[in-house]
PDB file of C-alpha atoms in Angstrom:
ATOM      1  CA  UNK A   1       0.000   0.000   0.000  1.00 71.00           C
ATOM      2  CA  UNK A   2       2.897   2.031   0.669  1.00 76.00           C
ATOM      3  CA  UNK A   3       3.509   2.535  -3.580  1.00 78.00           C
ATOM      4  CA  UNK A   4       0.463   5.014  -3.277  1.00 77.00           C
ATOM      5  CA  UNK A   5       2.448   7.397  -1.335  1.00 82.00           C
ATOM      6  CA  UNK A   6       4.567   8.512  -4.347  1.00 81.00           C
ATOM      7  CA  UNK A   7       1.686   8.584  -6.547  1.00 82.00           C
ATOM      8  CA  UNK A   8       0.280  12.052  -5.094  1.00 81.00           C
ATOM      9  CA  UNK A   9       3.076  14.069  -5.875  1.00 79.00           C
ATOM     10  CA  UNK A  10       3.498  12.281  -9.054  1.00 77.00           C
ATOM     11  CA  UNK A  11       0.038  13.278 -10.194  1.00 79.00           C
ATOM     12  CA  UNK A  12       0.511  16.839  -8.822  1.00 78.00           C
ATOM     13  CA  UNK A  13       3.849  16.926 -11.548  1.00 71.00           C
ATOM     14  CA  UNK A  14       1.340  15.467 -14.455  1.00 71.00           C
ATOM     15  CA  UNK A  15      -0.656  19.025 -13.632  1.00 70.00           C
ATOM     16  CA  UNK A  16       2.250  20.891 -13.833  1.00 67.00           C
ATOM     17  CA  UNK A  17       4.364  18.856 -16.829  1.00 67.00           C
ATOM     18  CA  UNK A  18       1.376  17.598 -18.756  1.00 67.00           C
ATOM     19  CA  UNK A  19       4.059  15.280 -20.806  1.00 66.00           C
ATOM     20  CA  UNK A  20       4.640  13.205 -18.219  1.00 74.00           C
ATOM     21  CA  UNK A  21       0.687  12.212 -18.131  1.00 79.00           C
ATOM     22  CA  UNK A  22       1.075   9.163 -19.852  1.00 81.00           C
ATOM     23  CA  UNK A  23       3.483   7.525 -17.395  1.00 83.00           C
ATOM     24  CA  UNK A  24       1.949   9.062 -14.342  1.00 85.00           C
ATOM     25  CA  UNK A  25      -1.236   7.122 -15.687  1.00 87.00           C
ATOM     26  CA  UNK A  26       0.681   4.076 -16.528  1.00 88.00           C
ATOM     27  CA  UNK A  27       2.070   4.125 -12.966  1.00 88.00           C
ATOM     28  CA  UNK A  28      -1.199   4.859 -11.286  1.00 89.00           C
ATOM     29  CA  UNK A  29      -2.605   1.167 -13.019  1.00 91.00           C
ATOM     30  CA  UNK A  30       0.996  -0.579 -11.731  1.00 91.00           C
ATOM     31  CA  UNK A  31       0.512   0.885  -8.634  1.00 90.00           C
ATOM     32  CA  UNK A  32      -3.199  -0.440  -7.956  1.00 91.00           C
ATOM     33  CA  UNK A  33      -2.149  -3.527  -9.998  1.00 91.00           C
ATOM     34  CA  UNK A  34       0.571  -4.671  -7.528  1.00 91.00           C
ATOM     35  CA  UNK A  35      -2.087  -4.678  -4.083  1.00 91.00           C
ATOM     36  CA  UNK A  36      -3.719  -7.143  -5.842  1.00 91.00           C
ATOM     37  CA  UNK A  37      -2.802  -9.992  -3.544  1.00 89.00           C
ATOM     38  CA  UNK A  38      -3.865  -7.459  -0.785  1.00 90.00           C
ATOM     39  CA  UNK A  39      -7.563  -7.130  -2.532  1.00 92.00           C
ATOM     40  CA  UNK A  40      -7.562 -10.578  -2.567  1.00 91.00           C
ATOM     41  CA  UNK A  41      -7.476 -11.019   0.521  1.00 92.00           C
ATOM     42  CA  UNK A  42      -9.937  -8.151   1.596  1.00 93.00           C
ATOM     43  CA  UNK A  43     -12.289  -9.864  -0.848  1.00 93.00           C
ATOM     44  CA  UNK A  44     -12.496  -6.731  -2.873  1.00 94.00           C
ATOM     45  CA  UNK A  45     -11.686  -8.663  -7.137  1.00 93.00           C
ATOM     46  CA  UNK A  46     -15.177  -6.799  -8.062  1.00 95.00           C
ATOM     47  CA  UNK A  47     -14.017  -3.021  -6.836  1.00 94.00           C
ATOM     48  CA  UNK A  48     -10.716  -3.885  -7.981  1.00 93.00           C
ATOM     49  CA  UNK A  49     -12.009  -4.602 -12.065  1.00 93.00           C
ATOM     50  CA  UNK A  50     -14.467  -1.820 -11.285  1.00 95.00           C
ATOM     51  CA  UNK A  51     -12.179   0.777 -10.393  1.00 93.00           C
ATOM     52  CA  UNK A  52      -9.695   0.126 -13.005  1.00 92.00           C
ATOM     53  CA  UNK A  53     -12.541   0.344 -15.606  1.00 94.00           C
ATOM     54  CA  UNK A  54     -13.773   3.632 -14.828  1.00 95.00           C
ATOM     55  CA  UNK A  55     -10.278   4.725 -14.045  1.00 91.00           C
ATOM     56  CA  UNK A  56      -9.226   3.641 -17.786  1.00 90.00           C
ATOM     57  CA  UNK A  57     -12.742   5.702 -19.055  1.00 92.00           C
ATOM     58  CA  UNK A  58     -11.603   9.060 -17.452  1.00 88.00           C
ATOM     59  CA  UNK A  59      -8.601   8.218 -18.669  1.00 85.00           C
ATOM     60  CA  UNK A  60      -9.676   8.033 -22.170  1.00 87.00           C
ATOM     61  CA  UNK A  61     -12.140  10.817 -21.414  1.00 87.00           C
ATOM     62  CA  UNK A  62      -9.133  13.050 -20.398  1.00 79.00           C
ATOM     63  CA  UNK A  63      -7.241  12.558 -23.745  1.00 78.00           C
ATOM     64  CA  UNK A  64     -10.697  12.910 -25.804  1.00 79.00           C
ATOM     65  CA  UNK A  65     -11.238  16.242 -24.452  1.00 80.00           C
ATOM     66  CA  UNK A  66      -7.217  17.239 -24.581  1.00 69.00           C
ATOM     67  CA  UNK A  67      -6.541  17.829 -21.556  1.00 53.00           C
ATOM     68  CA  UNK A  68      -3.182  16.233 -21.599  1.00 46.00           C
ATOM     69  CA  UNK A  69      -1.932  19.391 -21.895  1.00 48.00           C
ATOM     70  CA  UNK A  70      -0.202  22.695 -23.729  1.00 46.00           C
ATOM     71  CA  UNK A  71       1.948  22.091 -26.464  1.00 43.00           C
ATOM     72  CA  UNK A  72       5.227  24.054 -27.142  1.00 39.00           C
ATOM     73  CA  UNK A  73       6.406  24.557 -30.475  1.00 40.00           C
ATOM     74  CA  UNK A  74      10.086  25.049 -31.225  1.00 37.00           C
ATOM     75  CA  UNK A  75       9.464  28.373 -33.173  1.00 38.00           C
ATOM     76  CA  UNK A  76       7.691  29.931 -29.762  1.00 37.00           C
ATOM     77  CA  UNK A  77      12.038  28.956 -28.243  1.00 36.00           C
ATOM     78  CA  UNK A  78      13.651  30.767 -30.448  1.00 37.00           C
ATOM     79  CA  UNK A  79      11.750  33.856 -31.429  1.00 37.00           C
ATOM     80  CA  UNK A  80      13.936  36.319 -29.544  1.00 40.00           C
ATOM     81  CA  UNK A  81      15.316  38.757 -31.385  1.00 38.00           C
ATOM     82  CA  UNK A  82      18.512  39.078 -30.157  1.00 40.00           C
ATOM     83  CA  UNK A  83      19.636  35.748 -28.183  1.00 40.00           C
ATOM     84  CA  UNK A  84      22.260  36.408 -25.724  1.00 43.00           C
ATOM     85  CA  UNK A  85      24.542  33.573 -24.841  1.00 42.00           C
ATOM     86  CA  UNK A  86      22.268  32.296 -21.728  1.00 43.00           C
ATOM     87  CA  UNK A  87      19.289  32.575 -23.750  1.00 41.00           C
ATOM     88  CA  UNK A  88      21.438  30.435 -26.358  1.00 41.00           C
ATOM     89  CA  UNK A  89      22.265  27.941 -24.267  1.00 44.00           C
ATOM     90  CA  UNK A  90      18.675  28.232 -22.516  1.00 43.00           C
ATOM     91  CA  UNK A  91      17.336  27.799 -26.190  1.00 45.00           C
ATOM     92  CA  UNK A  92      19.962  24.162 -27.086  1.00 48.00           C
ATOM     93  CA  UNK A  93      19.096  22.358 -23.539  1.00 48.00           C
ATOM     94  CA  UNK A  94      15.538  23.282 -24.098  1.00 51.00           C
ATOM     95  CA  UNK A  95      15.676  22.011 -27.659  1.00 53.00           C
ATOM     96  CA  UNK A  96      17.909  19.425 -26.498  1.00 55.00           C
ATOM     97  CA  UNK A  97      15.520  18.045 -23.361  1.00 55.00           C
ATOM     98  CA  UNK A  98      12.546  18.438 -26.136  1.00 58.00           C
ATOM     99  CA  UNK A  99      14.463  15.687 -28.350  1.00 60.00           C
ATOM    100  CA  UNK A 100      15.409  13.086 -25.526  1.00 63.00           C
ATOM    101  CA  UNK A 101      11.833  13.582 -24.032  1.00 68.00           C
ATOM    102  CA  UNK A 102      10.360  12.500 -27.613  1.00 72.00           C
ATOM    103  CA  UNK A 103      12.613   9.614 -27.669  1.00 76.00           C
ATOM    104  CA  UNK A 104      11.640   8.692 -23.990  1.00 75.00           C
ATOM    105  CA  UNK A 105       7.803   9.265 -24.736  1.00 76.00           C
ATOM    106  CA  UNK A 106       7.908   7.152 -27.830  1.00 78.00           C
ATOM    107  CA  UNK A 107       9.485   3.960 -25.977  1.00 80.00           C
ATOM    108  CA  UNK A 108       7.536   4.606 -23.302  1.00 81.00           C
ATOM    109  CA  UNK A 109       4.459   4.388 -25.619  1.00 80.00           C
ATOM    110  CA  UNK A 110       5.230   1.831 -27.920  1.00 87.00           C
ATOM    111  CA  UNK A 111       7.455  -0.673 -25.744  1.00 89.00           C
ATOM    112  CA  UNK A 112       7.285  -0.374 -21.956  1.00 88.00           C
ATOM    113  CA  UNK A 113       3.526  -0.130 -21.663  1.00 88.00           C
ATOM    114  CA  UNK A 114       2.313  -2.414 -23.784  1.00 91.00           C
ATOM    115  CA  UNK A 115       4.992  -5.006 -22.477  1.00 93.00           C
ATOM    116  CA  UNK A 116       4.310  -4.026 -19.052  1.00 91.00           C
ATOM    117  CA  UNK A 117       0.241  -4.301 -19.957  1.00 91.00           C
ATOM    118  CA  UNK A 118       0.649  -7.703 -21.308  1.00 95.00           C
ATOM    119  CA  UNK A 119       2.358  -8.933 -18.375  1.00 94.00           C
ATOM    120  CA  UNK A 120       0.272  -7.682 -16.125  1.00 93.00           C
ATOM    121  CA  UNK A 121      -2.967  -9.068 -18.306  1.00 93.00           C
ATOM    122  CA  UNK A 122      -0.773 -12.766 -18.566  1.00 95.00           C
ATOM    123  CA  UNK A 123      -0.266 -12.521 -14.911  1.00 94.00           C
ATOM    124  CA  UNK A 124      -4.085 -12.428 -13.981  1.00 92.00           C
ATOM    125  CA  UNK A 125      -5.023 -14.974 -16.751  1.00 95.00           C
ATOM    126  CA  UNK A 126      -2.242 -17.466 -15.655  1.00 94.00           C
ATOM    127  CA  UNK A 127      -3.356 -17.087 -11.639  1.00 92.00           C
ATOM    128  CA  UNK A 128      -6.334 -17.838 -13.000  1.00 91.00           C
ATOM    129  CA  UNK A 129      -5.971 -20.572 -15.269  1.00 94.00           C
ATOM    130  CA  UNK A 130      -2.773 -22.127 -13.514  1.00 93.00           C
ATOM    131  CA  UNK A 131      -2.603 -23.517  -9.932  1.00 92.00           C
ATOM    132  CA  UNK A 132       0.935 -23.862  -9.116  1.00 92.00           C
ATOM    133  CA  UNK A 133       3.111 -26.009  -8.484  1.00 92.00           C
ATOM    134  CA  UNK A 134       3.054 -27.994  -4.466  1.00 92.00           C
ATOM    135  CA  UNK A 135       6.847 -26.775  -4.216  1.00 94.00           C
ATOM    136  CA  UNK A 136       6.326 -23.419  -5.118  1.00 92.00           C
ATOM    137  CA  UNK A 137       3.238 -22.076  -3.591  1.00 90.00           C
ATOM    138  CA  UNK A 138       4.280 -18.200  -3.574  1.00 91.00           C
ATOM    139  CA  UNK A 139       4.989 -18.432  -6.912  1.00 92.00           C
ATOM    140  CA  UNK A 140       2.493 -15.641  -8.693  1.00 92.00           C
ATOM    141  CA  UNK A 141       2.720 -13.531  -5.427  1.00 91.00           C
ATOM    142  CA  UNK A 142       6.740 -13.465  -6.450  1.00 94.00           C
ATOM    143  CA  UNK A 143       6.079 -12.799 -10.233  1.00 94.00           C
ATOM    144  CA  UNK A 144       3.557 -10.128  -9.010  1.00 91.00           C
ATOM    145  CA  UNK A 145       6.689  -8.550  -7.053  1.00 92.00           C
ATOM    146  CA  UNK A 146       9.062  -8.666  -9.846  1.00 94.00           C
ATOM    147  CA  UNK A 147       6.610  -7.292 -12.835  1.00 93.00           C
ATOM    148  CA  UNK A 148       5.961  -4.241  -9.997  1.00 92.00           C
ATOM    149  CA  UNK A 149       9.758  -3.852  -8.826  1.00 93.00           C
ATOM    150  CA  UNK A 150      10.328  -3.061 -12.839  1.00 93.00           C
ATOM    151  CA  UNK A 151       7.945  -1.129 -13.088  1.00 90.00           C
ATOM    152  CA  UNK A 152       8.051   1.010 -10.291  1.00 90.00           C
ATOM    153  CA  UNK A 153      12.131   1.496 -11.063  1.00 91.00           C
ATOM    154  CA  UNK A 154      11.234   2.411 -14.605  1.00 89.00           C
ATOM    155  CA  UNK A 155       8.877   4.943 -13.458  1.00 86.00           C
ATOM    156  CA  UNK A 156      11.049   5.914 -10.865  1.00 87.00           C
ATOM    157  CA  UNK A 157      14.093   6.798 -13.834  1.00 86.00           C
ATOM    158  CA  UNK A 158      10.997   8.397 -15.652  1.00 81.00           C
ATOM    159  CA  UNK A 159      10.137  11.051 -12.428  1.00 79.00           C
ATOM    160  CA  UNK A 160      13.848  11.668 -12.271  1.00 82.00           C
ATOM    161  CA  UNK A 161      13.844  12.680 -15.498  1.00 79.00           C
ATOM    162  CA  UNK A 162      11.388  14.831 -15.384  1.00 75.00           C
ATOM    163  CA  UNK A 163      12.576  16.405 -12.146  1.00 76.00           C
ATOM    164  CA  UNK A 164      15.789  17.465 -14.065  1.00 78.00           C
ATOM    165  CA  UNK A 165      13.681  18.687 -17.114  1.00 75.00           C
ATOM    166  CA  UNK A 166      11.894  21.206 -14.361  1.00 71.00           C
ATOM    167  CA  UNK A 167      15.397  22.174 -12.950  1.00 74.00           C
ATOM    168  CA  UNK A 168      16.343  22.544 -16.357  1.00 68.00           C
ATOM    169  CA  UNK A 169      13.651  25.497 -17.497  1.00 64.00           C
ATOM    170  CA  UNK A 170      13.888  26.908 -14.383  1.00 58.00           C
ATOM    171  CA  UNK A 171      17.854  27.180 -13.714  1.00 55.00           C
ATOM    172  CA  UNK A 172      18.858  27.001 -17.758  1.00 51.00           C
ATOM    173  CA  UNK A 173      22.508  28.016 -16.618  1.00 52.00           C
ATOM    174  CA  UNK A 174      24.814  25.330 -16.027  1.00 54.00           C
ATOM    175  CA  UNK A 175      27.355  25.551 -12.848  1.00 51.00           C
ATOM    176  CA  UNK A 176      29.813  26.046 -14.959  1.00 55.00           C
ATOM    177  CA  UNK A 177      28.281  28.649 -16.538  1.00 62.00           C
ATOM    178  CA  UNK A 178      27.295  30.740 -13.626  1.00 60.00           C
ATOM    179  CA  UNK A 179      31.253  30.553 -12.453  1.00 62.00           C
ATOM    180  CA  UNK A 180      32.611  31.637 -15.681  1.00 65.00           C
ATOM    181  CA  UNK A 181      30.168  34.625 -15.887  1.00 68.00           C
ATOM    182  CA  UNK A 182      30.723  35.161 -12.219  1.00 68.00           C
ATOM    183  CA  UNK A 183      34.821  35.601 -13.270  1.00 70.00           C
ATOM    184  CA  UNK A 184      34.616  37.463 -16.072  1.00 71.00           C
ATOM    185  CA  UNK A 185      32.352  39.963 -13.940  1.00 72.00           C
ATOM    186  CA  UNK A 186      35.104  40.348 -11.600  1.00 66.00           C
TER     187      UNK A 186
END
């Protein structure tokens, strides 16, 4: 239960970086996904489908309407008129976190979701369909654990990055930067 405790800040940053919204969604199904041995046991299977139904309708309802959030072109980053060199270098890590966070968005869409979504889909059909083996009685409980444990590290490198990206827009100047300009002040 204790995964849940991330999740609220997590879905405060999807308000604030709306690009992140697909992962922060993502991890919100993990998250509920991995008590499932704890809903078991509270008799709760019929909330459990129930509540990740309508959760995967406002979902979908939150894309329809575009919420996901504001767009920024590249042409609105570099329509200054005269650049100085920390707008410059403001304008290249901007540009530059733009490009990694399409890369990181389209593997996120098109491999580590849907792998992660099959797995977790396989999981509940096998538990289903499977008893398992007398010598290994723990045996979903432990695959449960290990599909979450990936999942929550992966989303864990995902926050991180967009923790930096925030840093980023707000402090554009490197350390290095700062000192030099600091020295050639003096």
């Amino acid at each position: 239960k204790s995964i849940l405790l991330p999740l609220a800040p997590l879905s405060l940053l999807m308000m604030d970086q709306p690009s992140s919204a697909t992962a922060i969604h993502w991890f919100s199904i993990v998250s509920m996904w991995s008590m499932w041995h704890l809903i078991v046991v509270d008799r709760l299977r019929v909330a459990y489908v129930s509540l990740i139904i309508i959760y995967l309708c406002c979902i979908y309802i939150y894309i329809a309407v575009g919420r996901g959030g504001k767009t920024v072109s590249t042409s609105t980053l570099t329509s200054t008129s005269t650049p100085t060199s920390a707008a410059t270098s403001s304008i290249s890590a901007t540009t530059t976190f733009y490009f990694w966070d399409a890369r990181l968005k389209h593997v996120l869409t098109r491999f580590v979701i849907p792998i992660s979504s099959f797995v977790m889909i396989s999981l509940h059909i096998l538990e289903i369909c499977i008893t398992p083996p007398p010598n290994l009685p723990d045996l979903f409980p432990v695959l449960w654990v290990i599909e979450s444990c990936l999942s929550f590290c992966v989303m864990w490198l995902i926050s991180l990055w967009e923790l930096t990206k925030l840093c980023s827009m707000t402090n554009p100047l490197s350390y290095e930067q700062e000192e030099y300009q600091q020295k050639k002040e003096k």
